[in-house]
Amino acid sequence: MLRISHTIEQQLINAIARAFPDAAELAQSRGESLNPAFGAASKPEFGDFQANGALALSKCLGKPPRQIAVAIAEQLKLDPEFNQICKPAEIAGPGFLNITIKPEVLAQELQIQLADPRLGVAPVSAEGNGFSPEVIVDFSSPNIAKEMHVGHLRSTIIGDCLARVLEFRGYQVKRLNHVGDWGTQFGMLITQLKELAPEALDTADAIDLGDLVAFYRGAKERFDSDIEFQAISREEVVKLQAGDPTSLKAWGLLCEQSRKEFQKIYHTLNISLQERGESFYNPYLQAVVSDLAQAGLLVIDDGAGCVFLEGMLSKEGTPLPLIIQKSDGGFNYATTDLAAIRYRFDKAGDGAKRIIYVTDAGQANHFAAVFQVAKRAGWIPPEASIEHVPFGLVQGVDGKKLKTRSGETVRLKDLLAEAVEHCSNDLRKRIKEEDRSESEDFVKQVSTTVGLAAVKYADLSTNRITNYQFSFDRMLALNGNTAPYLLYAVVRIKGIARKGGILNTKQTADLIFDQPQEWILARQLLQFDQVIQDVEIELLPNRLCSYLFELSQSFNRFYDQVTVLKAEEPARSSRLALCGLTAKVLELGLNLLGIETLERM
RNA sequence: GCGCUUGUAGCUCAGCGGAUUAGAGCAUCUGACUACGGAUCAGAGGGUCGGGAGUUCGAAUCUCUCCAGGCGCGCCA
């Protein structure tokens, strides 16, 4: 319903300009446009939209706000196009204009949404010049030779959701996995590999490194205790950076092994990613340093190449440096991040218009610093945007960082398996209690879908900026704002379809509603495009979650209180259409969250 | 110490480019199963929106300050 919303807003602006030409002129002379303070109604009783602009106008016009609202409403009454869409605007409180759309217009909009495979969400290419800008979503980004753990959960899930929403809107999305595949830790890993499995370097597939975590730990232990091993490892880093073939071979083997492990998790989560690790930017690092030097931004301090930041102070109150080149001549993550920004915006590189980094909130300072330097160096095009999308820590129910019982970091693999297992146990119990008989395949498929959905939904449904309490009990609850509740709403609609109702998605007859539950549902369905747009701009998946939850609630009320299959025509067809559209919106919405839906559960 | 961030019902959280009576869910209590799966629905109680000050006709929302928690703070990412 965004199109109608824009139309009404413009009609309001015109009405204000007609009622108060002076105010319009004043706004124009200031280079501003009149602000009707227009938006969705804060409560259903207020209609569909509200405009609070009269209150702000009262100051500069020196008139009581209610009088201004009356004048605007008078002008709206004279606009035939407005009258076609809306009932007469009502004045409430100190001077709010409450606007209600005519039922027949809502029904017509619903018809359009029903017939549209995109369910009313316009593609971005339809808005401007037919061009689909490129957006990069940088997320997940685990480290090579380490296992994915809870720390990677949020970035992976939130990043995937944002990528899905942007893709659906029609942007060309690159989902980049900026894996940690370079750095000093490879010295010890390669040294360990050469000693433990030298044959792996000569023969293809000669060895399976097996548990990489144990391998990493072994290397780390030797590095910490064995001085000779340390020295060899340091030499190995130098060799690797110099491009020694044997070292590169070993490096490649380690990366490949990790890649296989990561891929298993991504496959389980149904997430696709394009790997482009830190090493990709190696050829561009030197240029970052020399160009910053040329721009006069680089300062050598304590032997390190730094850019001193504006507006950020260190402990001592001196300007904080961003180190671009270490005193030993080596580069660090800031260098890589700068090289990446440059490459991604550059037309010769990705040519992106928007870059989104989904990482934990702890890196906020780092990104602020890197973005500032990139901006000062002129590497961010004027039309482009670069955003850090931060999220809080995953905590246990005790409010502390999530750990296993033995105090270790929780492996992502185990966490997902546990969610599925919880679900499987619940489902078996339920099947027994309800005296149903279901196949093993059914149990397996349902519990996998629900378990993973629960993990994803719990993460996405809370505002990502705050820390997040991870609790299997809460996320798998059948009631409340949880994945199972939403999935159940879909299943109920599927049940109606099975019982013989054809859920017309291309309705031709008129939609006739006479129950309040129907109107509530209809109005909510029409808000889908607005919600998608909000998520696209604000990058907050919880907005979409709240919407889907409220939609499910409205549907469940409707389902409970209004009969569908046994209703008389034309109510029956209209209600079936409503069910069909609800299912489509829920399915698409959940899909954009990365969640699969079910026919039965 | 500095920076970022959070503080809303017993618990988990929405709302935060100001506006009509501050919203959900869980938990608690009370109701509803011969209409499409009750994994549901209807209802009740529960709040000085961390404290204080300011801007405003109007602040959970903006500003300042204090208090409390989390995270980070020059050569790891």
XYZ file of C-alpha atoms (C1' of nucleotides) in Angstrom:
678
model
C 0.000 0.000 0.000
C 3.043 2.292 -0.257
C 1.771 3.754 -3.513
C -1.476 4.909 -1.908
C 0.376 6.132 1.112
C 2.583 8.350 -1.052
C -0.407 9.624 -2.948
C -2.224 10.655 0.212
C 0.854 12.292 1.627
C 1.180 14.413 -1.505
C -2.519 15.296 -1.365
C -1.988 16.414 2.217
C 0.955 18.592 1.274
C -1.133 20.157 -1.474
C -4.016 20.713 0.898
C -1.780 22.454 3.410
C -0.305 24.613 0.652
C -3.786 25.644 -0.481
C -4.971 26.343 3.056
C -1.842 28.210 4.079
C 0.013 29.603 1.069
C 2.232 31.649 3.374
C 3.490 28.553 5.143
C 4.217 26.905 1.813
C 6.147 29.938 0.613
C 8.067 30.137 3.832
C 9.032 26.491 3.604
C 10.058 26.939 -0.007
C 12.177 29.969 0.758
C 14.016 27.878 3.318
C 14.515 25.173 0.764
C 12.287 22.808 2.717
C 9.051 21.146 1.829
C 5.959 21.237 3.992
C 5.995 18.427 6.514
C 2.564 16.942 7.115
C 4.063 14.541 9.723
C 2.282 11.777 7.922
C 2.498 8.115 8.840
C 0.662 4.938 9.671
C -1.960 5.381 12.367
C -0.542 4.600 15.773
C -3.740 2.754 16.689
C -6.392 1.027 14.594
C -9.106 3.280 16.060
C -7.436 6.223 14.348
C -7.924 4.754 10.896
C -5.191 3.895 8.430
C -2.985 6.968 8.562
C -2.489 9.996 10.724
C -1.073 13.417 10.001
C 0.164 15.489 12.909
C 1.532 18.393 10.887
C -1.090 20.870 12.098
C 0.513 20.990 15.533
C 3.919 21.948 14.200
C 2.349 24.548 11.913
C 0.514 26.252 14.734
C 3.696 27.858 15.982
C 4.787 29.535 12.755
C 1.217 30.448 11.797
C 0.246 31.651 15.233
C -3.086 29.876 15.129
C -4.533 27.132 17.309
C -3.610 23.701 15.889
C -7.189 22.487 15.810
C -8.190 25.412 13.627
C -5.336 24.579 11.267
C -6.377 20.950 11.134
C -9.928 22.005 10.268
C -8.628 24.162 7.421
C -6.533 21.300 6.034
C -9.476 18.921 6.279
C -11.617 21.463 4.407
C -9.085 21.559 1.587
C -8.877 17.758 1.488
C -12.646 17.677 1.119
C -12.265 19.731 -2.060
C -9.802 17.247 -3.587
C -11.807 14.755 -5.675
C -8.920 12.302 -5.901
C -8.558 12.265 -2.131
C -12.274 11.648 -1.761
C -12.011 8.740 -4.123
C -9.493 7.019 -1.871
C -10.428 8.124 1.615
C -13.319 8.878 3.876
C -13.450 12.485 5.105
C -10.475 13.160 7.359
C -11.352 13.337 11.027
C -9.915 15.765 13.501
C -8.983 14.373 16.880
C -7.238 15.480 20.040
C -5.329 18.750 19.819
C -5.310 18.693 16.009
C -4.506 15.288 14.616
C -5.930 14.345 11.259
C -7.044 10.742 11.205
C -7.373 9.294 7.737
C -9.306 6.178 6.839
C -9.226 4.492 3.461
C -12.527 3.484 1.904
C -13.269 -0.233 2.203
C -13.705 -0.671 -1.537
C -10.272 0.838 -2.135
C -8.736 -1.551 0.390
C -10.459 -4.481 -1.290
C -9.154 -3.320 -4.638
C -5.616 -3.020 -3.279
C -5.924 -6.516 -1.900
C -6.881 -7.760 -5.357
C -3.753 -6.188 -6.778
C -1.619 -7.788 -4.091
C -3.247 -11.170 -4.713
C -2.487 -11.029 -8.413
C 1.101 -9.904 -7.884
C 3.746 -12.617 -7.527
C 5.792 -10.084 -5.549
C 2.844 -9.555 -3.184
C 2.880 -5.815 -3.678
C 6.567 -5.213 -3.084
C 7.894 -3.143 -5.958
C 11.325 -4.044 -7.318
C 13.946 -1.350 -6.965
C 14.429 -1.245 -10.728
C 10.855 -0.026 -11.110
C 11.506 3.020 -8.953
C 14.305 4.862 -10.692
C 15.837 4.391 -14.080
C 15.545 0.632 -14.288
C 18.980 0.277 -12.762
C 19.700 -2.221 -9.985
C 22.508 -0.949 -7.810
C 25.011 -3.356 -6.367
C 25.050 -3.924 -2.640
C 27.692 -5.856 -0.745
C 26.751 -7.645 2.439
C 29.853 -8.686 4.341
C 28.941 -11.289 6.925
C 29.771 -14.548 8.735
C 33.553 -14.291 8.223
C 34.988 -17.110 10.349
C 38.716 -17.716 10.673
C 40.451 -20.418 8.684
C 41.640 -23.361 10.791
C 39.176 -22.548 13.518
C 35.737 -23.918 14.074
C 32.595 -21.839 13.737
C 31.137 -21.118 17.157
C 28.246 -19.139 18.679
C 30.165 -15.967 17.950
C 29.507 -16.499 14.259
C 25.835 -17.283 14.682
C 24.400 -13.785 14.668
C 26.496 -12.397 11.847
C 25.636 -15.384 9.685
C 21.912 -15.334 10.379
C 21.416 -11.562 10.336
C 23.628 -11.107 7.285
C 21.763 -13.766 5.347
C 18.409 -12.203 6.218
C 19.487 -8.731 5.127
C 20.931 -10.147 1.911
C 17.658 -11.954 1.223
C 15.582 -8.817 1.741
C 17.856 -6.757 -0.497
C 17.890 -9.475 -3.149
C 14.134 -9.651 -3.105
C 13.962 -5.916 -3.563
C 16.005 -6.431 -6.690
C 19.453 -5.209 -5.748
C 22.454 -7.026 -7.144
C 23.715 -8.456 -3.890
C 27.195 -9.850 -3.318
C 27.297 -11.917 -0.169
C 30.943 -11.791 0.770
C 32.532 -14.090 3.291
C 35.560 -12.142 4.445
C 37.254 -15.172 6.015
C 40.397 -14.785 8.076
C 42.713 -16.627 5.728
C 45.905 -14.633 6.218
C 48.083 -13.525 9.049
C 50.753 -14.607 11.448
C 48.900 -17.624 12.774
C 49.615 -19.402 9.515
C 53.297 -19.567 10.400
C 52.704 -22.045 13.181
C 49.987 -23.906 11.304
C 52.164 -24.496 8.269
C 55.110 -25.494 10.411
C 52.903 -27.972 12.232
C 51.563 -29.340 8.969
C 55.046 -29.794 7.499
C 56.131 -31.746 10.547
C 53.029 -33.837 11.150
C 51.971 -34.593 7.595
C 54.715 -33.804 5.102
C 53.241 -36.210 2.546
C 50.157 -33.972 2.253
C 52.294 -31.435 0.458
C 53.361 -33.755 -2.370
C 50.371 -35.931 -3.010
C 46.907 -34.740 -3.831
C 44.326 -35.663 -1.174
C 46.977 -37.655 0.671
C 45.628 -36.740 4.028
C 42.560 -35.611 5.798
C 43.537 -33.159 8.462
C 40.573 -34.295 10.486
C 39.799 -32.216 13.469
C 41.213 -28.845 12.586
C 40.470 -27.504 16.005
C 42.705 -30.084 17.637
C 45.292 -29.377 14.979
C 45.160 -25.657 15.732
C 45.368 -26.279 19.455
C 48.361 -28.542 18.979
C 50.150 -25.936 16.936
C 49.318 -23.226 19.447
C 50.599 -25.290 22.355
C 53.900 -25.946 20.647
C 54.181 -22.318 19.636
C 53.700 -21.190 23.222
C 56.167 -23.654 24.724
C 58.800 -24.371 22.082
C 61.198 -21.550 21.259
C 62.630 -23.340 18.250
C 59.142 -23.934 16.862
C 58.429 -20.243 17.315
C 61.471 -19.258 15.305
C 60.620 -21.653 12.463
C 57.031 -20.384 12.477
C 58.159 -16.790 12.123
C 60.367 -17.730 9.191
C 57.396 -19.551 7.711
C 55.283 -16.367 7.807
C 57.972 -14.544 5.867
C 58.203 -17.387 3.327
C 54.453 -17.452 2.886
C 54.275 -13.724 2.327
C 57.136 -13.940 -0.122
C 55.131 -16.480 -2.103
C 57.201 -19.617 -1.445
C 55.417 -22.409 -3.408
C 55.614 -25.045 -0.679
C 54.318 -22.683 1.945
C 51.532 -21.562 -0.341
C 50.621 -25.184 -0.995
C 50.374 -25.857 2.734
C 48.347 -22.682 3.218
C 45.977 -23.756 0.459
C 45.480 -27.184 2.040
C 44.589 -25.655 5.387
C 42.118 -23.271 3.763
C 40.507 -26.016 1.745
C 40.032 -28.176 4.799
C 38.360 -25.318 6.680
C 36.231 -24.437 3.719
C 34.738 -27.933 3.708
C 33.831 -27.626 7.368
C 32.271 -24.182 6.974
C 30.311 -25.360 3.990
C 28.602 -28.070 6.054
C 27.235 -25.437 8.410
C 26.150 -23.115 5.605
C 24.425 -26.032 3.930
C 22.571 -26.896 7.128
C 21.483 -23.296 7.529
C 20.645 -22.974 3.829
C 22.894 -19.986 3.445
C 24.932 -19.158 0.402
C 28.093 -17.093 0.531
C 30.856 -16.121 -1.789
C 34.218 -16.627 -0.160
C 36.610 -13.771 -0.589
C 39.086 -13.866 2.239
C 41.541 -11.315 3.478
C 44.268 -12.756 1.258
C 42.358 -11.561 -1.793
C 43.336 -7.996 -0.961
C 47.055 -8.681 -0.529
C 47.973 -7.186 -3.919
C 46.240 -3.935 -2.986
C 47.756 -3.342 0.453
C 50.883 -1.517 -0.581
C 48.864 0.964 -2.613
C 46.711 1.771 0.406
C 49.790 2.814 2.337
C 51.463 4.731 -0.453
C 48.277 6.530 -1.469
C 47.587 7.558 2.094
C 51.147 8.849 2.291
C 50.687 10.739 -0.940
C 47.452 12.257 0.373
C 49.424 13.488 3.359
C 47.400 11.477 5.828
C 50.079 9.017 6.835
C 52.304 9.775 9.810
C 55.142 7.556 11.023
C 54.861 7.203 14.784
C 56.955 4.825 16.880
C 58.019 3.310 13.580
C 54.441 2.465 12.564
C 52.537 4.041 9.693
C 49.460 5.703 11.192
C 46.611 7.941 10.277
C 45.601 10.080 13.237
C 41.866 10.164 13.666
C 39.695 13.208 14.050
C 37.454 13.279 17.074
C 38.840 10.130 18.688
C 41.199 10.305 21.616
C 43.444 7.753 23.260
C 43.811 7.119 26.990
C 46.339 9.924 27.230
C 44.056 12.384 25.491
C 46.148 12.446 22.337
C 44.604 11.765 18.913
C 44.103 8.053 18.380
C 46.006 6.532 15.494
C 44.763 3.905 13.079
C 47.782 1.769 12.337
C 48.070 1.019 8.651
C 51.569 -0.397 8.569
C 53.247 -2.067 11.495
C 56.757 -1.036 12.536
C 58.087 -4.289 11.061
C 56.664 -3.254 7.709
C 53.769 -5.724 7.889
C 50.141 -4.871 7.280
C 47.232 -5.478 9.614
C 43.461 -5.756 9.474
C 42.950 -2.018 9.116
C 45.056 -2.104 5.972
C 43.055 -5.017 4.608
C 39.743 -3.375 5.463
C 40.794 -0.180 3.708
C 41.956 -2.088 0.653
C 38.629 -3.930 0.652
C 36.612 -0.697 0.863
C 38.546 0.706 -2.049
C 38.187 -2.390 -4.170
C 34.494 -2.745 -3.431
C 33.560 0.812 -4.373
C 35.962 1.070 -7.294
C 34.384 0.642 -10.717
C 37.331 -1.529 -11.706
C 36.536 -3.681 -8.663
C 32.979 -4.368 -7.478
C 31.502 -0.961 -8.227
C 29.204 -1.210 -5.211
C 26.817 1.528 -4.139
C 26.266 0.293 -0.622
C 28.433 -1.827 1.651
C 27.040 -3.428 4.782
C 29.227 -4.999 7.458
C 27.452 -7.375 9.794
C 29.798 -7.771 12.753
C 29.560 -7.583 16.521
C 29.115 -4.220 18.195
C 32.595 -4.474 19.719
C 34.055 -3.528 16.365
C 32.127 -0.260 16.182
C 35.204 1.824 16.982
C 37.314 -0.009 14.468
C 34.807 0.532 11.684
C 34.261 4.163 12.630
C 38.018 4.661 12.335
C 38.392 2.772 9.064
C 35.376 4.513 7.514
C 36.733 7.889 8.545
C 40.109 7.238 6.945
C 38.476 5.911 3.774
C 36.313 9.000 3.614
C 39.226 11.379 4.120
C 41.198 9.535 1.476
C 38.302 10.038 -0.918
C 37.623 6.325 -1.431
C 33.912 6.484 -0.729
C 31.978 7.825 -3.728
C 29.541 10.644 -2.914
C 26.444 8.648 -3.844
C 27.561 5.534 -2.005
C 27.010 4.467 1.567
C 28.980 2.292 3.930
C 27.364 0.977 7.075
C 28.347 -1.062 10.050
C 25.443 -3.222 11.190
C 26.364 -4.049 14.768
C 24.840 -6.700 16.983
C 25.201 -7.589 20.659
C 26.664 -10.605 22.394
C 25.037 -14.012 22.635
C 24.516 -14.671 26.315
C 23.254 -17.610 28.316
C 20.161 -17.326 30.488
C 22.466 -16.289 33.337
C 23.252 -13.116 31.409
C 26.869 -14.132 30.913
C 28.624 -15.021 27.693
C 27.305 -18.352 26.415
C 29.565 -21.275 27.330
C 29.223 -25.043 27.531
C 28.894 -26.678 30.940
C 32.612 -27.304 30.955
C 33.216 -23.638 30.232
C 34.210 -23.943 26.606
C 32.987 -22.003 23.625
C 29.856 -23.549 22.135
C 30.416 -24.984 18.680
C 27.852 -23.866 16.153
C 27.494 -27.410 14.865
C 26.562 -28.692 18.325
C 24.199 -25.837 19.021
C 22.216 -26.445 15.849
C 22.131 -30.187 16.448
C 20.846 -29.620 19.957
C 18.043 -27.373 18.742
C 16.926 -30.041 16.287
C 17.127 -32.703 18.964
C 15.007 -30.683 21.421
C 12.452 -30.310 18.670
C 12.501 -33.950 17.767
C 11.864 -34.963 21.388
C 8.975 -32.503 21.704
C 7.441 -33.689 18.478
C 7.641 -37.393 19.344
C 6.046 -36.719 22.688
C 3.252 -34.780 21.054
C 2.637 -37.418 18.390
C 2.306 -40.017 21.111
C -0.032 -37.881 23.227
C -2.236 -37.076 20.279
C -2.234 -40.670 19.137
C -1.013 -39.733 15.700
C 1.129 -41.894 13.525
C 3.865 -40.219 11.568
C 6.822 -41.559 9.626
C 10.437 -41.240 10.712
C 11.023 -39.007 7.701
C 8.237 -36.701 8.826
C 9.655 -36.406 12.322
C 13.119 -35.791 10.986
C 12.075 -33.203 8.459
C 9.755 -31.309 10.790
C 12.181 -31.200 13.680
C 15.031 -30.077 11.441
C 12.943 -27.303 9.947
C 11.442 -26.161 13.242
C 14.707 -26.437 15.165
C 16.693 -24.332 12.729
C 13.783 -21.930 12.310
C 13.650 -21.470 16.075
C 17.348 -20.635 16.310
C 17.151 -18.178 13.441
C 13.892 -16.563 14.509
C 14.962 -16.096 18.124
C 18.043 -14.280 16.925
C 16.312 -12.142 14.323
C 13.259 -11.219 16.383
C 15.102 -9.216 18.981
C 16.636 -5.836 18.181
C 20.113 -6.838 17.065
C 21.935 -4.033 18.885
C 21.236 -5.334 22.372
C 22.808 -8.470 23.802
C 20.736 -11.547 23.256
C 19.871 -14.299 25.692
C 20.028 -17.684 24.092
C 17.493 -20.149 25.474
C 16.270 -23.316 23.796
C 13.198 -23.356 26.017
C 12.177 -19.881 24.982
C 12.847 -20.182 21.277
C 11.101 -23.516 20.967
C 8.024 -22.473 22.927
C 4.866 -23.155 20.981
C 3.241 -19.944 22.147
C 4.379 -16.405 21.886
C 6.675 -14.669 19.461
C 8.475 -17.813 18.293
C 9.122 -19.682 15.071
C 6.783 -22.572 15.969
C 3.868 -20.155 16.465
C 4.400 -18.603 13.028
C 4.920 -21.954 11.345
C 1.732 -23.222 12.933
C -0.255 -20.365 11.438
C 0.958 -21.424 7.991
C 0.113 -25.056 8.733
C -3.431 -24.082 9.720
C -3.973 -22.395 6.384
C -2.551 -25.394 4.571
C -5.098 -27.441 6.503
C -7.921 -25.389 5.058
C -6.510 -25.932 1.579
C -6.353 -29.680 2.151
C -9.911 -29.730 3.441
C -11.076 -28.662 0.033
C -10.703 -24.940 -0.063
C -8.906 -23.688 -3.096
C -6.871 -20.752 -1.960
C -7.399 -18.501 -4.941
C -4.386 -16.376 -5.476
C -5.853 -14.769 -8.565
C -9.164 -13.557 -7.290
C -11.513 -12.170 -9.894
C -14.796 -11.776 -8.043
C -15.164 -8.879 -5.608
C -13.868 -9.301 -2.094
C -16.642 -8.730 0.410
C -15.825 -8.446 4.093
C -18.243 -7.864 6.931
C -16.309 -9.035 9.976
C -13.850 -6.838 11.911
C -11.366 -9.725 12.054
C -11.328 -9.761 8.259
C -10.571 -6.061 8.001
C -7.811 -6.223 10.560
C -6.178 -9.038 8.633
C -6.670 -7.293 5.295
C -5.145 -4.038 6.511
C -2.170 -5.859 7.916
C -1.553 -7.740 4.683
C -1.468 -4.430 2.841
C 1.356 -3.186 5.055
C 3.802 -5.791 3.800
C 5.569 -3.551 1.280
C 6.056 -0.844 3.892
C 7.683 -3.322 6.268
C 10.058 -4.624 3.615
C 11.066 -1.071 2.818
C 11.694 -0.348 6.499
C 13.984 -3.353 6.785
C 15.827 -2.354 3.645
C 16.532 1.098 5.050
C 17.036 0.366 8.722
C 18.554 -3.092 8.391
C 16.582 -4.314 11.390
C 15.194 -7.820 10.790
C 13.165 -7.666 14.016
C 10.795 -5.256 12.234
C 9.882 -8.019 9.820
C 9.585 -10.531 12.663
C 7.155 -8.339 14.632
C 5.090 -7.845 11.528
C 4.879 -11.566 10.798
C 4.066 -12.340 14.414
C 1.264 -9.796 14.507
C -0.015 -11.061 11.181
C -0.077 -14.594 12.586
C -1.937 -13.381 15.645
C -4.512 -11.625 13.495
C -4.901 -14.719 11.400
C -5.350 -16.971 14.425
C -8.057 -14.664 15.759
C -9.773 -14.655 12.404
C -9.472 -18.429 12.161
C -10.863 -18.882 15.644
C -13.793 -16.539 15.309
C -14.788 -16.605 11.658
C -15.673 -19.699 9.722
C -14.219 -20.107 6.262
C -15.164 -23.357 4.566
C -18.711 -23.474 5.879
C -19.469 -19.848 5.135
C -21.956 -18.764 2.479
C -20.838 -17.087 -0.697
C -19.563 -14.486 -1.309
C -17.976 -14.546 2.155
C -16.475 -17.984 1.544
C -14.470 -16.979 -1.521
C -13.410 -13.691 0.031
C -12.217 -15.462 3.171
C -10.395 -18.108 1.187
C -8.629 -15.346 -0.704
C -7.669 -13.772 2.601
C -6.303 -17.123 3.817
C -4.409 -17.617 0.590
C -2.813 -14.204 0.735
C -1.955 -14.600 4.418
C -0.176 -17.864 3.643
C 1.749 -16.254 0.796
C 2.851 -13.282 2.870
C 3.859 -15.507 5.783
C 5.754 -17.865 3.519
C 7.558 -15.083 1.711
C 8.247 -13.203 4.930
C 9.641 -16.268 6.662
C 11.640 -17.089 3.578
C 13.204 -13.636 3.737
C 14.221 -14.478 7.292
C 15.869 -17.626 5.939
C 13.163 -19.860 7.398
C 11.461 -22.702 5.529
C 7.773 -23.382 6.060
C 5.860 -26.662 6.424
C 2.596 -28.197 5.203
C 2.065 -30.112 8.405
C 3.861 -30.230 11.729
C 40.191 7.577 32.398
C 38.171 7.868 27.282
C 34.854 5.933 23.524
C 30.636 2.994 21.892
C 26.255 0.800 23.688
C 22.163 -0.695 26.879
C 18.683 0.520 31.109
C 10.611 0.348 29.530
C 5.623 -4.809 33.672
C 8.226 -10.372 37.985
C 11.040 -12.329 33.204
C 12.271 -11.700 27.667
C 11.594 -7.661 24.649
C 8.777 -3.821 20.981
C 8.162 1.305 20.539
C 13.072 5.951 20.230
C 13.730 11.388 13.042
C 8.220 14.024 19.817
C 1.838 13.882 19.696
C -4.611 11.042 20.759
C -5.225 6.239 27.078
C 3.085 3.529 27.001
C 2.557 -2.025 23.776
C 3.538 -7.478 23.022
C 5.006 -12.341 24.578
C 6.198 -15.487 28.828
C 4.733 -16.315 33.785
C 0.157 -15.722 37.175
C -5.299 -15.838 37.569
C -10.344 -16.515 35.034
C -13.024 -18.317 30.855
C -13.886 -20.997 25.681
C -13.005 -27.517 22.650
C -19.764 -31.454 18.206
C -16.839 -24.789 12.561
C -11.299 -25.493 8.909
C -5.413 -28.982 13.894
C -6.985 -26.065 21.344
C 0.649 -26.028 19.005
C -5.503 -21.865 19.460
C -8.692 -17.961 21.183
C -11.324 -14.356 24.886
C -10.406 -11.700 29.398
C -7.925 -9.874 34.220
C -4.181 -8.061 37.243
C 0.785 -6.040 36.712
C 4.628 0.377 34.689
C 6.755 7.202 38.853
C 9.688 4.124 30.616
C 17.271 3.916 35.688
C 17.444 9.122 38.735
C 17.470 14.421 38.013
C 17.330 18.847 35.042
C 16.392 21.283 30.293
C 14.040 22.335 25.190
C 8.577 22.138 23.803
C 1.755 23.681 23.856
C 3.325 18.210 24.342
C 9.222 13.779 25.825
C 9.967 6.546 26.770
C 11.555 9.253 22.228
C 15.656 15.297 21.586
C 19.766 17.893 24.934
C 22.675 17.933 29.446
C 24.050 15.497 33.929
C 24.371 11.584 37.368
C 23.816 6.196 38.495
C 24.131 1.001 36.893
C 25.403 -3.083 33.335
C 27.997 -4.716 28.736
C 31.853 -4.117 25.129
C 36.242 -1.785 23.293
C 40.653 1.307 23.881
C 48.567 1.824 19.085
C 51.165 -2.285 16.009
C 45.428 -9.596 16.907
C 40.938 -9.704 13.775
